[in-house]
Amino acid sequence: MRLYVDSTKCSGCNACRVACSLNLFGETNPKKAALVIEPQFPAPGIYNVKVCTQCGDCAAVCPTEAIKQDAQGAYYVVYEECIMCGACEPVCPEGVMFVRPNLVENTAWKCNLCGDCVAVCGTGALWIAEKEAATA
Amino acid sequence: MNGYGGSILRVNLTKGEVTKEPTPADVARDFIGGRGFGIYFLFKEVPKGADPLGPKNKLIISSGPISGMLVPGGGKCDWTTKAPLTGGYASASMGGHFTAEMRYAGLDSIILEGISPKPVYLFIDDNKIELRDASDLWGKGTFAVEKQFKEKLGEEFQVAVIGPGGENLVPYACINHDYGRQAGRGGVGAVMGSKKVKAIVVHGAKSIPVADKDAYRKAGMALYKACKDAEGFKDWTRYGTTIVVSWCDEVGALPTRNFSAGSFEGGKNIYGPVMREKIVITDKACFGCPSPCGKYSRNKKYNSFVEGPEYETIGMMGSNLGIDDIEAVAQANLLCDELGVDSISTGNVIGWAMECYEKGIFTKADTDGLDLKFGNVEATFALIEKIARREGFGALLAEGVKRAAQKVGKGSEKFAIHVKGMEQSAYATHNATAMLLAYMTCDVGAHHNRAWAITYDLQVGRDKVVPEKVARVIWLQNFRPMFDVLGGCRLQWVELGIDRDLYVPALEAITGIHRTWEDLDKVGERIWNLTRLYWARENEGFGRAWDMPSPRFYEEAPTSGATKGQITKLEDVNKLLDMYYEQRGWTSDGLPKPETIEALGLKAVIG
Ligand code: SF4
Ligand code: SF4
């Protein structure tokens, strides 16, 4: 399973990012979310949304194997095992792997497919479904 | 403090100093936030008789405890000040992402004080707060400035900016944010301009503390679910506020040619679905909103992008000016935003000028050669620019409709559509007595959003003048503005009809204070009365006469449309006020009685 997005439907509300930070850290702070919303205004007037595809590239480079995969196929960070080396962030093709010591001192973070963002998104921009067989 | 950013930021522009102080817990308890903080600080700190555009006035910008939280629509920011438009209380609500960002920077309110010797902008990046030179930005349009900041500082900075209208102290200048959200009414933009503050940019990365994390998450999720499950969710989200254009046209509430009628023969061309089809490309939300009313448009005819138009602008720049072209309305909307003038007041003033022209009170010699007939799109565009720049004929209109009509005379005062000097927004109230009363008694002047009572008029009989109607208006006035106190949007309740009790556990989990809606309505009543006392303090002889509507609604029945031949009797206007004052616990001249002040715990506040 993975999270999908249709950016054309996004209204830039950021509710997903609030829900995400609450899930990942128990905090209300969208800067600590695992989705990225890029507003493109005044032209062309759309939001570009980046979400985790659960490709696993981050897990592949983690020297301590702190990024593990769960039963539904989601890769998640075991916070205690992260050493903040920063290896994962640059390999993420979507730009949604975060190692930001100024925001979170002791761990990297990423989407763990909790589904809370989908629950709050009003526009239907987000959904969770099986990973497509062929992912580029 | 749970549920709060924790600090009030004071910006002394005269000295160029910024200081932070803790958000006072007792004020948070009694006034909660947002508009509550605004009137509290205004009443306490701005001395009696202060010139709205002078150094003693303050601009108080406040978030509330649901701003930036997992609560639908927590994106509203309150801008309170002494209004240059009316000389009374102004509180303008601005959507978007500014209020949430303020809180992530730890700020509940920002208070701008004094006057800067030169143009500046306020820079806030968490704890780094500075006044910076804005000489090179002065004179620029709002979109250009916002874009410049976003490119330089990044998309996560939120920008509130004034345009030439604010710089030129147009008393209905607005503040623009997020390419199309405004703090619109009462002239908050002029106050910012008088202080020589071109913009405020804010970014924060702090978390907002809550009292009970699990209960908060649960209550927040339940609110989102209720919105998404609501029956009207799909249609509302597709059309936003433009969903009501057709309805207003049908019932005779759509202001047409300076409110001379309530139905527009060209109305069908500016209905919501027409707009959606023709120009809308993206739904654009305020922070945390699952049901975005914002419709972002690509206007091919004018080769431009604009947020909106929403209902008010369609009414004021469309039917009210006899313009039946949605793309022209969208372009007028864009000009107002870019130049930083409130599209409601601007449309109202231009409507008045057009009526003067058609009646021969103005000729081309007065209007800089503009052929100011109703329906003239190019003249409308030209006037918006002239108003914002106070050029030629625009300088007169830039006074606001009340003062312009006083200057011009010749009977034009009778069709200057305002209350207390604030131009009436987009509901024609010839025969809608609850809505008329709502305008008459609204705490900032003729604005609709405190008590949107027009559907109630239709429900119970529009010309009926009965105590229940008055009670309904009062209840709405106490309750609806509470969303501006909480720092959120009312439309999830108004339009989606979600149960307002769902907010109760959320607010409790966030702040740790249990408040029922009964308690909250009481806070609303306290605030309403305090704003009334503010008007009275600032205006010699303030009272009943100030609550009178434009004579158009009791003297001149429309000659066409759904309200043809219909009017509210002057006697009924007075009856409405009598009942209203009595139910509010005010004197027959409309002033809160000592026992009312006492009962609401306001004695200590007013001193
Ligand atoms: S919740 Fe949905 S609409 Fe809102 S920002 Fe996230 S993806 Fe976009
Ligand atoms: S309904 Fe409109 S005004 Fe209210 S929060 Fe949503 S986008 Fe903002």
Coordinates of C-alpha atoms in Angstrom, one line a residue, chain A residues 50 53 55 57-58 89-96:
Chain A
K50 CA 4.7 15.6 -2.7
T53 CA 5.6 6.4 -2.6
C55 CA 9.8 3.0 -2.7
D57 CA 15.3 3.9 -1.3
C58 CA 15.7 5.5 2.1
E89 CA 17.3 12.5 2.8
P90 CA 19.2 13.1 -0.5
V91 CA 18.2 9.8 -2.0
C92 CA 14.4 10.3 -1.7
P93 CA 13.1 10.9 -5.2
E94 CA 10.1 12.8 -3.9
G95 CA 11.8 15.1 -1.4
V96 CA 9.7 13.7 1.5

